[in-house]
PDB file of C-alpha atoms and ligand atoms in Angstrom:
ATOM      1  CA  MET H   1       0.000   0.000   0.000  1.00 39.00           C
ATOM      2  CA  GLN H   2       2.706   2.440   1.048  1.00 48.00           C
ATOM      3  CA  LYS H   3       4.769   1.537  -1.965  1.00 47.00           C
ATOM      4  CA  LYS H   4       1.826   2.287  -4.235  1.00 47.00           C
ATOM      5  CA  LEU H   5       1.359   5.703  -2.659  1.00 45.00           C
ATOM      6  CA  VAL H   6       5.024   6.571  -3.132  1.00 45.00           C
ATOM      7  CA  MET H   7       4.827   5.487  -6.767  1.00 46.00           C
ATOM      8  CA  MET H   8       1.765   7.688  -7.304  1.00 45.00           C
ATOM      9  CA  ILE H   9       3.459  10.712  -5.786  1.00 44.00           C
ATOM     10  CA  LEU H  10       6.537  10.072  -7.896  1.00 44.00           C
ATOM     11  CA  ALA H  11       4.414   9.760 -11.024  1.00 44.00           C
ATOM     12  CA  LEU H  12       2.598  13.000 -10.207  1.00 41.00           C
ATOM     13  CA  ALA H  13       5.864  14.813  -9.558  1.00 41.00           C
ATOM     14  CA  VAL H  14       7.045  13.822 -13.010  1.00 41.00           C
ATOM     15  CA  VAL H  15       3.803  14.655 -14.797  1.00 39.00           C
ATOM     16  CA  MET H  16       2.764  17.810 -12.920  1.00 37.00           C
ATOM     17  CA  PRO H  17       5.164  20.483 -14.206  1.00 36.00           C
ATOM     18  CA  ALA H  18       4.474  19.703 -17.841  1.00 35.00           C
ATOM     19  CA  ALA H  19       0.740  19.402 -17.242  1.00 33.00           C
ATOM     20  CA  VAL H  20       0.479  22.634 -15.281  1.00 31.00           C
ATOM     21  CA  PHE H  21       2.927  24.644 -17.393  1.00 32.00           C
ATOM     22  CA  PRO H  22       2.664  23.115 -20.843  1.00 32.00           C
ATOM     23  CA  HIS H  23       4.394  26.117 -22.422  1.00 35.00           C
ATOM     24  CA  GLY H  24       5.954  27.447 -19.271  1.00 31.00           C
ATOM     25  CA  PRO H  25       9.488  28.362 -18.422  1.00 32.00           C
ATOM     26  CA  GLN H  26      10.630  24.735 -18.242  1.00 34.00           C
ATOM     27  CA  GLY H  27       9.602  23.942 -21.756  1.00 32.00           C
ATOM     28  CA  GLN H  28      11.090  27.168 -23.070  1.00 34.00           C
ATOM     29  CA  ARG H  29      14.360  26.622 -21.323  1.00 37.00           C
ATOM     30  CA  GLU H  30      14.698  23.212 -22.889  1.00 37.00           C
ATOM     31  CA  GLY H  31      13.550  24.478 -26.265  1.00 38.00           C
ATOM     32  CA  ARG H  32      11.533  21.348 -26.873  1.00 41.00           C
ATOM     33  CA  GLY H  33       8.002  22.332 -25.926  1.00 45.00           C
ATOM     34  CA  GLN H  34       6.558  19.877 -23.427  1.00 51.00           C
ATOM     35  CA  ARG H  35       9.240  17.252 -23.845  1.00 61.00           C
ATOM     36  CA  ALA H  36      11.858  17.231 -21.147  1.00 70.00           C
ATOM     37  CA  ALA H  37      15.403  17.061 -22.483  1.00 80.00           C
ATOM     38  CA  ALA H  38      17.352  13.896 -21.712  1.00 85.00           C
ATOM     39  CA  PRO H  39      19.760  14.383 -18.810  1.00 88.00           C
ATOM     40  CA  PRO H  40      23.288  15.184 -19.984  1.00 89.00           C
ATOM     41  CA  PRO H  41      25.514  12.114 -20.293  1.00 89.00           C
ATOM     42  CA  PRO H  42      27.880  11.615 -17.355  1.00 94.00           C
ATOM     43  CA  PRO H  43      31.305  13.192 -17.886  1.00 96.00           C
ATOM     44  CA  MET H  44      34.451  11.170 -18.513  1.00 98.00           C
ATOM     45  CA  ALA H  45      36.367  10.126 -15.434  1.00 98.00           C
ATOM     46  CA  VAL H  46      39.575   8.210 -14.855  1.00 98.00           C
ATOM     47  CA  LYS H  47      39.927   5.340 -12.363  1.00 98.00           C
ATOM     48  CA  GLN H  48      43.018   3.483 -11.262  1.00 98.00           C
ATOM     49  CA  VAL H  49      42.679  -0.259 -11.823  1.00 98.00           C
ATOM     50  CA  LYS H  50      46.178  -1.294 -10.728  1.00 98.00           C
ATOM     51  CA  PRO H  51      49.561   0.417 -10.520  1.00 97.00           C
ATOM     52  CA  GLY H  52      50.169   1.750 -14.038  1.00 98.00           C
ATOM     53  CA  VAL H  53      46.722   0.705 -15.301  1.00 98.00           C
ATOM     54  CA  TYR H  54      43.775   3.091 -15.520  1.00 98.00           C
ATOM     55  CA  MET H  55      40.354   3.033 -17.113  1.00 98.00           C
ATOM     56  CA  VAL H  56      38.562   6.087 -18.513  1.00 98.00           C
ATOM     57  CA  ILE H  57      34.783   5.702 -18.236  1.00 98.00           C
ATOM     58  CA  ASN H  58      31.938   7.505 -20.104  1.00 98.00           C
ATOM     59  CA  GLY H  59      32.067   9.427 -23.383  1.00 98.00           C
ATOM     60  CA  GLY H  60      31.605   6.115 -25.224  1.00 98.00           C
ATOM     61  CA  GLY H  61      33.067   2.715 -24.385  1.00 98.00           C
ATOM     62  CA  ASN H  62      35.712   2.372 -21.702  1.00 98.00           C
ATOM     63  CA  SER H  63      39.314   3.171 -22.574  1.00 98.00           C
ATOM     64  CA  THR H  64      42.279   1.545 -20.837  1.00 99.00           C
ATOM     65  CA  VAL H  65      45.505   3.458 -20.206  1.00 98.00           C
ATOM     66  CA  ARG H  66      48.681   1.434 -19.576  1.00 98.00           C
ATOM     67  CA  VAL H  67      51.372   3.788 -18.343  1.00 98.00           C
ATOM     68  CA  THR H  68      55.041   2.823 -18.743  1.00 97.00           C
ATOM     69  CA  ASP H  69      58.295   4.717 -18.321  1.00 96.00           C
ATOM     70  CA  GLN H  70      58.483   4.971 -22.111  1.00 98.00           C
ATOM     71  CA  GLY H  71      54.954   6.192 -22.842  1.00 98.00           C
ATOM     72  CA  ILE H  72      51.377   4.960 -22.915  1.00 98.00           C
ATOM     73  CA  ILE H  73      49.577   2.053 -24.520  1.00 98.00           C
ATOM     74  CA  LEU H  74      45.935   3.071 -25.004  1.00 99.00           C
ATOM     75  CA  VAL H  75      42.997   0.756 -25.664  1.00 99.00           C
ATOM     76  CA  ASP H  76      39.962   2.342 -27.386  1.00 99.00           C
ATOM     77  CA  THR H  77      39.413   5.946 -28.418  1.00 98.00           C
ATOM     78  CA  LYS H  78      35.876   7.006 -27.305  1.00 98.00           C
ATOM     79  CA  ASN H  79      33.023   8.504 -29.337  1.00 98.00           C
ATOM     80  CA  LEU H  80      33.911  10.130 -32.611  1.00 98.00           C
ATOM     81  CA  GLY H  81      34.494  13.874 -32.340  1.00 97.00           C
ATOM     82  CA  ASP H  82      36.962  16.544 -31.236  1.00 97.00           C
ATOM     83  CA  GLN H  83      35.263  17.071 -27.889  1.00 97.00           C
ATOM     84  CA  PHE H  84      35.539  13.387 -26.965  1.00 98.00           C
ATOM     85  CA  TYR H  85      39.126  13.163 -28.173  1.00 98.00           C
ATOM     86  CA  ASN H  86      40.112  16.290 -26.235  1.00 98.00           C
ATOM     87  CA  ASP H  87      38.353  15.028 -23.097  1.00 98.00           C
ATOM     88  CA  LEU H  88      40.137  11.676 -23.358  1.00 98.00           C
ATOM     89  CA  VAL H  89      43.525  13.345 -23.725  1.00 98.00           C
ATOM     90  CA  ALA H  90      42.716  15.618 -20.754  1.00 98.00           C
ATOM     91  CA  GLN H  91      41.758  12.605 -18.610  1.00 98.00           C
ATOM     92  CA  ILE H  92      45.009  10.835 -19.493  1.00 98.00           C
ATOM     93  CA  LYS H  93      46.978  13.979 -18.582  1.00 98.00           C
ATOM     94  CA  THR H  94      45.581  13.816 -15.043  1.00 98.00           C
ATOM     95  CA  VAL H  95      47.522  10.594 -14.397  1.00 98.00           C
ATOM     96  CA  THR H  96      50.672  10.963 -16.519  1.00 98.00           C
ATOM     97  CA  SER H  97      52.526  13.376 -18.764  1.00 97.00           C
ATOM     98  CA  GLN H  98      53.796  10.468 -20.915  1.00 97.00           C
ATOM     99  CA  PRO H  99      52.727  10.519 -24.582  1.00 98.00           C
ATOM    100  CA  VAL H 100      50.525   7.871 -26.233  1.00 98.00           C
ATOM    101  CA  LYS H 101      52.862   5.525 -28.163  1.00 98.00           C
ATOM    102  CA  TYR H 102      50.464   2.768 -29.259  1.00 98.00           C
ATOM    103  CA  VAL H 103      46.701   2.502 -29.618  1.00 99.00           C
ATOM    104  CA  PHE H 104      44.655  -0.686 -29.863  1.00 99.00           C
ATOM    105  CA  VAL H 105      41.008  -0.548 -30.902  1.00 99.00           C
ATOM    106  CA  THR H 106      38.766  -3.427 -29.822  1.00 98.00           C
ATOM    107  CA  HIS H 107      36.131  -3.161 -32.586  1.00 98.00           C
ATOM    108  CA  VAL H 108      34.537  -1.039 -35.296  1.00 98.00           C
ATOM    109  CA  HIS H 109      31.747   0.723 -33.357  1.00 98.00           C
ATOM    110  CA  GLN H 110      32.273   4.460 -33.188  1.00 97.00           C
ATOM    111  CA  ASP H 111      32.054   4.617 -29.394  1.00 98.00           C
ATOM    112  CA  HIS H 112      35.352   2.677 -29.319  1.00 98.00           C
ATOM    113  CA  ALA H 113      36.869   3.360 -32.753  1.00 98.00           C
ATOM    114  CA  GLY H 114      35.688   6.984 -33.031  1.00 98.00           C
ATOM    115  CA  ASN H 115      39.006   8.789 -32.817  1.00 98.00           C
ATOM    116  CA  ILE H 116      41.315   6.412 -34.681  1.00 98.00           C
ATOM    117  CA  GLY H 117      41.915   9.242 -37.186  1.00 98.00           C
ATOM    118  CA  LYS H 118      43.251  11.648 -34.550  1.00 98.00           C
ATOM    119  CA  PHE H 119      45.921   9.199 -33.426  1.00 98.00           C
ATOM    120  CA  VAL H 120      46.814   8.182 -36.991  1.00 98.00           C
ATOM    121  CA  GLN H 121      47.246  11.874 -37.849  1.00 98.00           C
ATOM    122  CA  ALA H 122      49.561  12.233 -34.865  1.00 97.00           C
ATOM    123  CA  GLY H 123      51.737   9.412 -36.239  1.00 98.00           C
ATOM    124  CA  VAL H 124      50.788   6.885 -33.541  1.00 98.00           C
ATOM    125  CA  PRO H 125      50.471   3.226 -34.617  1.00 98.00           C
ATOM    126  CA  VAL H 126      46.764   2.365 -34.270  1.00 99.00           C
ATOM    127  CA  ILE H 127      46.456  -1.409 -34.229  1.00 99.00           C
ATOM    128  CA  THR H 128      43.245  -3.281 -35.012  1.00 98.00           C
ATOM    129  CA  ASN H 129      42.209  -6.665 -36.283  1.00 98.00           C
ATOM    130  CA  GLU H 130      41.976  -6.803 -40.070  1.00 98.00           C
ATOM    131  CA  GLY H 131      38.247  -7.556 -39.647  1.00 98.00           C
ATOM    132  CA  LEU H 132      37.702  -4.053 -38.252  1.00 98.00           C
ATOM    133  CA  LYS H 133      39.207  -2.470 -41.356  1.00 98.00           C
ATOM    134  CA  LYS H 134      37.128  -4.745 -43.555  1.00 97.00           C
ATOM    135  CA  SER H 135      33.956  -3.770 -41.668  1.00 97.00           C
ATOM    136  CA  LEU H 136      34.707  -0.086 -42.255  1.00 97.00           C
ATOM    137  CA  GLU H 137      34.868  -0.796 -45.981  1.00 96.00           C
ATOM    138  CA  THR H 138      32.251  -3.473 -46.609  1.00 94.00           C
ATOM    139  CA  GLY H 139      30.400  -4.174 -43.343  1.00 91.00           C
ATOM    140  CA  GLY H 140      27.305  -2.448 -42.013  1.00 90.00           C
ATOM    141  CA  VAL H 141      23.672  -3.350 -42.539  1.00 85.00           C
ATOM    142  CA  ASP H 142      23.767  -2.492 -46.263  1.00 86.00           C
ATOM    143  CA  GLY H 143      27.154  -3.997 -47.086  1.00 87.00           C
ATOM    144  CA  LYS H 144      28.459  -0.522 -47.937  1.00 91.00           C
ATOM    145  CA  GLY H 145      30.672  -0.157 -44.895  1.00 93.00           C
ATOM    146  CA  TYR H 146      30.127   0.552 -41.239  1.00 94.00           C
ATOM    147  CA  THR H 147      28.151   3.700 -40.557  1.00 87.00           C
ATOM    148  CA  SER H 148      26.599   5.332 -37.520  1.00 91.00           C
ATOM    149  CA  PRO H 149      24.758   8.648 -37.087  1.00 91.00           C
ATOM    150  CA  ALA H 150      27.961   9.994 -35.498  1.00 91.00           C
ATOM    151  CA  GLY H 151      29.913   9.247 -38.663  1.00 91.00           C
ATOM    152  CA  LYS H 152      32.460   6.696 -39.751  1.00 95.00           C
ATOM    153  CA  PRO H 153      35.743   6.173 -37.926  1.00 97.00           C
ATOM    154  CA  ALA H 154      38.942   6.554 -39.958  1.00 98.00           C
ATOM    155  CA  PRO H 155      40.818   3.371 -40.898  1.00 98.00           C
ATOM    156  CA  PRO H 156      43.691   2.147 -38.692  1.00 98.00           C
ATOM    157  CA  ASN H 157      47.295   2.251 -39.909  1.00 98.00           C
ATOM    158  CA  VAL H 158      48.292  -1.197 -38.567  1.00 98.00           C
ATOM    159  CA  THR H 159      46.242  -4.403 -38.806  1.00 98.00           C
ATOM    160  CA  TYR H 160      46.873  -8.000 -37.743  1.00 98.00           C
ATOM    161  CA  SER H 161      45.210 -11.342 -38.366  1.00 98.00           C
ATOM    162  CA  LYS H 162      45.518 -13.588 -35.256  1.00 98.00           C
ATOM    163  CA  ASN H 163      47.681 -11.750 -32.725  1.00 98.00           C
ATOM    164  CA  LYS H 164      50.122  -8.890 -32.336  1.00 98.00           C
ATOM    165  CA  LYS H 165      52.592  -8.187 -29.541  1.00 98.00           C
ATOM    166  CA  VAL H 166      53.895  -4.762 -28.551  1.00 98.00           C
ATOM    167  CA  LYS H 167      56.586  -4.015 -25.963  1.00 98.00           C
ATOM    168  CA  LEU H 168      56.946  -0.601 -24.420  1.00 98.00           C
ATOM    169  CA  GLY H 169      59.167   0.190 -21.439  1.00 96.00           C
ATOM    170  CA  ASN H 170      58.317  -2.266 -18.675  1.00 93.00           C
ATOM    171  CA  ALA H 171      55.040  -3.412 -20.270  1.00 98.00           C
ATOM    172  CA  THR H 172      53.908  -5.914 -22.862  1.00 98.00           C
ATOM    173  CA  ALA H 173      50.571  -5.857 -24.665  1.00 98.00           C
ATOM    174  CA  ILE H 174      49.262  -8.687 -26.815  1.00 98.00           C
ATOM    175  CA  ALA H 175      46.273  -8.238 -29.101  1.00 98.00           C
ATOM    176  CA  TYR H 176      44.310 -11.401 -29.855  1.00 99.00           C
ATOM    177  CA  HIS H 177      41.549 -12.086 -32.311  1.00 98.00           C
ATOM    178  CA  PHE H 178      39.887 -15.281 -31.083  1.00 98.00           C
ATOM    179  CA  GLY H 179      37.066 -15.270 -33.621  1.00 98.00           C
ATOM    180  CA  ARG H 180      33.608 -13.830 -34.178  1.00 98.00           C
ATOM    181  CA  ALA H 181      31.780 -12.555 -31.124  1.00 98.00           C
ATOM    182  CA  HIS H 182      30.488  -8.974 -30.699  1.00 98.00           C
ATOM    183  CA  THR H 183      31.700  -8.259 -34.264  1.00 98.00           C
ATOM    184  CA  GLY H 184      33.858 -10.116 -36.764  1.00 98.00           C
ATOM    185  CA  GLY H 185      36.865  -7.887 -36.070  1.00 98.00           C
ATOM    186  CA  ASP H 186      37.098  -7.983 -32.276  1.00 98.00           C
ATOM    187  CA  THR H 187      40.394  -7.521 -30.472  1.00 99.00           C
ATOM    188  CA  VAL H 188      41.147  -8.583 -26.910  1.00 99.00           C
ATOM    189  CA  VAL H 189      44.130  -6.748 -25.413  1.00 99.00           C
ATOM    190  CA  TYR H 190      46.096  -8.655 -22.783  1.00 99.00           C
ATOM    191  CA  PHE H 191      48.664  -7.112 -20.446  1.00 98.00           C
ATOM    192  CA  PRO H 192      50.399 -10.220 -19.046  1.00 98.00           C
ATOM    193  CA  ASP H 193      52.655  -8.407 -16.550  1.00 97.00           C
ATOM    194  CA  ALA H 194      49.645  -6.575 -15.027  1.00 98.00           C
ATOM    195  CA  LYS H 195      47.310  -9.605 -15.419  1.00 98.00           C
ATOM    196  CA  VAL H 196      44.697  -7.353 -16.982  1.00 99.00           C
ATOM    197  CA  VAL H 197      42.643  -8.078 -20.083  1.00 98.00           C
ATOM    198  CA  CYS H 198      40.567  -5.500 -22.028  1.00 99.00           C
ATOM    199  CA  LEU H 199      37.606  -7.020 -23.817  1.00 98.00           C
ATOM    200  CA  GLY H 200      35.798  -4.147 -25.499  1.00 98.00           C
ATOM    201  CA  ASP H 201      32.158  -5.099 -26.019  1.00 98.00           C
ATOM    202  CA  GLU H 202      32.886  -8.829 -25.844  1.00 98.00           C
ATOM    203  CA  PHE H 203      32.286  -8.148 -22.145  1.00 98.00           C
ATOM    204  CA  VAL H 204      29.789  -5.549 -20.959  1.00 98.00           C
ATOM    205  CA  THR H 205      28.328  -5.298 -17.479  1.00 97.00           C
ATOM    206  CA  THR H 206      25.261  -3.285 -18.472  1.00 95.00           C
ATOM    207  CA  PRO H 207      22.044  -5.031 -17.271  1.00 96.00           C
ATOM    208  CA  ASN H 208      20.668  -5.837 -20.752  1.00 97.00           C
ATOM    209  CA  GLY H 209      23.740  -7.884 -21.584  1.00 98.00           C
ATOM    210  CA  PRO H 210      25.936  -8.140 -24.674  1.00 98.00           C
ATOM    211  CA  ASN H 211      24.924  -8.142 -28.339  1.00 98.00           C
ATOM    212  CA  ALA H 212      26.146  -9.718 -31.546  1.00 98.00           C
ATOM    213  CA  ASP H 213      26.435  -7.362 -34.525  1.00 98.00           C
ATOM    214  CA  TYR H 214      25.774  -9.752 -37.422  1.00 97.00           C
ATOM    215  CA  PRO H 215      26.109  -7.211 -40.258  1.00 96.00           C
ATOM    216  CA  ASN H 216      29.628  -6.535 -38.964  1.00 97.00           C
ATOM    217  CA  GLY H 217      30.459 -10.205 -38.489  1.00 97.00           C
ATOM    218  CA  GLY H 218      29.213 -10.897 -34.943  1.00 98.00           C
ATOM    219  CA  SER H 219      27.920 -14.318 -33.876  1.00 98.00           C
ATOM    220  CA  VAL H 220      25.868 -15.570 -30.932  1.00 98.00           C
ATOM    221  CA  LEU H 221      27.079 -19.147 -31.471  1.00 98.00           C
ATOM    222  CA  GLU H 222      30.787 -18.283 -31.677  1.00 98.00           C
ATOM    223  CA  PHE H 223      30.648 -15.750 -28.818  1.00 98.00           C
ATOM    224  CA  PRO H 224      30.941 -18.245 -25.898  1.00 98.00           C
ATOM    225  CA  LYS H 225      33.809 -20.080 -27.648  1.00 98.00           C
ATOM    226  CA  VAL H 226      35.711 -16.816 -27.968  1.00 98.00           C
ATOM    227  CA  ILE H 227      35.252 -15.984 -24.284  1.00 99.00           C
ATOM    228  CA  ALA H 228      36.376 -19.525 -23.398  1.00 98.00           C
ATOM    229  CA  GLN H 229      39.633 -18.761 -25.257  1.00 98.00           C
ATOM    230  CA  VAL H 230      40.068 -15.536 -23.308  1.00 99.00           C
ATOM    231  CA  LEU H 231      39.605 -17.451 -20.046  1.00 98.00           C
ATOM    232  CA  LYS H 232      42.681 -19.567 -20.852  1.00 98.00           C
ATOM    233  CA  LEU H 233      44.886 -16.484 -20.381  1.00 98.00           C
ATOM    234  CA  ASP H 234      46.482 -15.801 -16.992  1.00 98.00           C
ATOM    235  CA  PHE H 235      44.742 -12.701 -15.607  1.00 98.00           C
ATOM    236  CA  ASP H 236      42.731 -11.572 -12.600  1.00 98.00           C
ATOM    237  CA  THR H 237      41.169  -8.331 -13.811  1.00 98.00           C
ATOM    238  CA  VAL H 238      38.895  -7.606 -16.773  1.00 98.00           C
ATOM    239  CA  ILE H 239      38.086  -4.171 -18.196  1.00 98.00           C
ATOM    240  CA  PRO H 240      34.571  -4.286 -19.717  1.00 98.00           C
ATOM    241  CA  GLY H 241      33.641  -2.301 -22.834  1.00 98.00           C
ATOM    242  CA  HIS H 242      30.762  -0.734 -20.918  1.00 98.00           C
ATOM    243  CA  GLY H 243      30.258  -0.651 -17.161  1.00 97.00           C
ATOM    244  CA  ASN H 244      32.045   1.609 -14.711  1.00 97.00           C
ATOM    245  CA  ASP H 245      34.171  -0.883 -12.814  1.00 98.00           C
ATOM    246  CA  PRO H 246      36.920  -3.407 -13.441  1.00 98.00           C
ATOM    247  CA  MET H 247      35.695  -6.976 -13.032  1.00 98.00           C
ATOM    248  CA  THR H 248      37.220 -10.319 -12.055  1.00 98.00           C
ATOM    249  CA  LYS H 249      38.001 -13.527 -13.900  1.00 98.00           C
ATOM    250  CA  ALA H 250      35.136 -15.182 -11.976  1.00 98.00           C
ATOM    251  CA  ASP H 251      32.764 -12.538 -13.386  1.00 98.00           C
ATOM    252  CA  LEU H 252      33.905 -13.408 -16.897  1.00 98.00           C
ATOM    253  CA  GLU H 253      33.458 -17.135 -16.205  1.00 98.00           C
ATOM    254  CA  ALA H 254      29.855 -16.549 -15.111  1.00 98.00           C
ATOM    255  CA  TYR H 255      29.294 -14.404 -18.190  1.00 98.00           C
ATOM    256  CA  GLN H 256      30.682 -17.088 -20.491  1.00 98.00           C
ATOM    257  CA  LYS H 257      28.244 -19.613 -19.008  1.00 98.00           C
ATOM    258  CA  LYS H 258      25.305 -17.346 -19.833  1.00 98.00           C
ATOM    259  CA  LEU H 259      26.498 -16.966 -23.426  1.00 98.00           C
ATOM    260  CA  ASP H 260      26.925 -20.713 -23.696  1.00 98.00           C
ATOM    261  CA  THR H 261      23.414 -21.303 -22.324  1.00 98.00           C
ATOM    262  CA  ILE H 262      21.949 -18.940 -24.933  1.00 98.00           C
ATOM    263  CA  ALA H 263      23.915 -20.523 -27.776  1.00 98.00           C
ATOM    264  CA  LYS H 264      22.840 -24.074 -26.832  1.00 98.00           C
ATOM    265  CA  LYS H 265      19.192 -23.117 -26.302  1.00 98.00           C
ATOM    266  CA  SER H 266      19.133 -21.234 -29.637  1.00 98.00           C
ATOM    267  CA  VAL H 267      20.254 -24.295 -31.572  1.00 98.00           C
ATOM    268  CA  GLU H 268      17.955 -26.607 -29.632  1.00 98.00           C
ATOM    269  CA  LEU H 269      14.906 -24.417 -30.322  1.00 98.00           C
ATOM    270  CA  ALA H 270      15.795 -23.957 -33.983  1.00 98.00           C
ATOM    271  CA  LYS H 271      16.098 -27.754 -34.367  1.00 96.00           C
ATOM    272  CA  LYS H 272      12.592 -28.095 -32.928  1.00 97.00           C
ATOM    273  CA  GLY H 273      11.346 -25.762 -35.640  1.00 97.00           C
ATOM    274  CA  THR H 274      10.650 -22.768 -33.396  1.00 98.00           C
ATOM    275  CA  PRO H 275       9.592 -19.946 -35.736  1.00 98.00           C
ATOM    276  CA  LYS H 276      11.810 -16.923 -36.180  1.00 98.00           C
ATOM    277  CA  ASP H 277       9.336 -14.515 -34.626  1.00 98.00           C
ATOM    278  CA  GLN H 278       9.164 -16.592 -31.424  1.00 98.00           C
ATOM    279  CA  ILE H 279      12.693 -17.817 -30.898  1.00 98.00           C
ATOM    280  CA  ARG H 280      14.065 -14.883 -28.890  1.00 98.00           C
ATOM    281  CA  GLN H 281      11.102 -14.865 -26.536  1.00 98.00           C
ATOM    282  CA  GLN H 282      11.402 -18.641 -26.028  1.00 98.00           C
ATOM    283  CA  ILE H 283      15.116 -18.444 -25.331  1.00 98.00           C
ATOM    284  CA  GLN H 284      14.362 -15.672 -22.824  1.00 98.00           C
ATOM    285  CA  SER H 285      11.700 -17.687 -20.971  1.00 98.00           C
ATOM    286  CA  GLN H 286      13.641 -20.972 -21.025  1.00 98.00           C
ATOM    287  CA  THR H 287      16.970 -19.634 -19.791  1.00 98.00           C
ATOM    288  CA  PRO H 288      16.281 -17.989 -16.402  1.00 97.00           C
ATOM    289  CA  ASP H 289      20.024 -18.131 -15.664  1.00 96.00           C
ATOM    290  CA  ILE H 290      20.675 -15.187 -17.982  1.00 98.00           C
ATOM    291  CA  GLY H 291      19.025 -12.921 -15.390  1.00 97.00           C
ATOM    292  CA  THR H 292      18.428  -9.369 -16.625  1.00 98.00           C
ATOM    293  CA  TRP H 293      19.868  -9.944 -20.095  1.00 98.00           C
ATOM    294  CA  GLN H 294      17.374  -9.186 -22.854  1.00 98.00           C
ATOM    295  CA  MET H 295      17.294 -11.451 -25.901  1.00 98.00           C
ATOM    296  CA  THR H 296      15.790  -8.595 -27.941  1.00 98.00           C
ATOM    297  CA  GLY H 297      19.057  -6.767 -27.232  1.00 98.00           C
ATOM    298  CA  VAL H 298      21.417  -9.729 -27.615  1.00 98.00           C
ATOM    299  CA  VAL H 299      19.829 -10.083 -31.067  1.00 98.00           C
ATOM    300  CA  ASN H 300      18.023  -6.912 -32.134  1.00 97.00           C
ATOM    301  CA  ASP H 301      15.324  -6.756 -34.836  1.00 97.00           C
ATOM    302  CA  GLN H 302      17.741  -5.833 -37.648  1.00 95.00           C
ATOM    303  CA  ARG H 303      19.948  -8.816 -36.825  1.00 97.00           C
ATOM    304  CA  LEU H 304      17.218 -11.420 -36.326  1.00 98.00           C
ATOM    305  CA  ASP H 305      17.291 -12.849 -39.885  1.00 98.00           C
ATOM    306  CA  ALA H 306      21.034 -13.456 -39.764  1.00 97.00           C
ATOM    307  CA  PHE H 307      20.830 -14.947 -36.263  1.00 98.00           C
ATOM    308  CA  TYR H 308      18.016 -17.306 -37.254  1.00 98.00           C
ATOM    309  CA  GLU H 309      19.906 -18.417 -40.333  1.00 98.00           C
ATOM    310  CA  GLU H 310      22.952 -19.163 -38.178  1.00 98.00           C
ATOM    311  CA  VAL H 311      21.125 -21.218 -35.560  1.00 98.00           C
ATOM    312  CA  LYS H 312      19.007 -23.057 -38.132  1.00 97.00           C
ATOM    313  CA  THR H 313      22.047 -24.224 -40.075  1.00 96.00           C
ATOM    314  CA  ALA H 314      24.211 -24.994 -37.020  1.00 95.00           C
ATOM    315  CA  LYS H 315      25.499 -28.557 -36.762  1.00 82.00           C
TER     316      LYS H 315
HETATM  317 ZN1  LIG S   1      30.262  -2.290 -29.706  1.00 69.43          ZN
END
């Protein structure tokens, strides 16, 4: 009863100003009539993960900053745009005056790949999987290359196929491409001396869960196999692509199990002839272990055809 009352008061508090002052000062200030503007996105902030390892949250996907006595290895470049690039550089400057010597980019989406061009222009090696470069050219929903409303990231100046090692000062970084997961050009960056691994959007801690971008090469069925490969590395700390905190290897193990559950249930349901328009909802209701993850997000409407084709033809 009390809960209901509180909810009603809350609802009224939200509705009242617009209802009472439909064209009042609030609406004018926001310049959108009766519609309240979305709250501003949270500002970038830097967090220490371990000695010499920092993560920069917000402004797009998480970036990782590995500081050495010879410069910085950076993972991911934030949303496309000068403001985001400048903010990222400013955040890095709060922890070190060392210059960025290498950049790795985990995947093609502009909230991670956005400022590749800025670092390339500055003469910094920007290293990505060759699949990322291919996606920029021929990926995307229409097969005409990756696009987003924010624009298209610039191509990297260094690509690799399976793995690529970089040494800088007292640190080593190894980029791995273990296969198709979030996209077809994912990179996992491993810092063996720090026992830290950066997963980009192969690991997100947002409540709705991860997603597989089929038009850019992602795969729900390959995803758990890729994370199983990551788990073979020797690390204790994981930087997620989204989510404000570093996570543990145990967190990634639990996450891999959820992905595996979804993959197995998808194939099982497809074999039973579950129609395309029901399969996500059935996976959702038959896999309570995935908790708050949403199958309509793991596979969104635009990607449903490709997902269904994959699970239907799986051996
Ligand atoms: Zn992404």
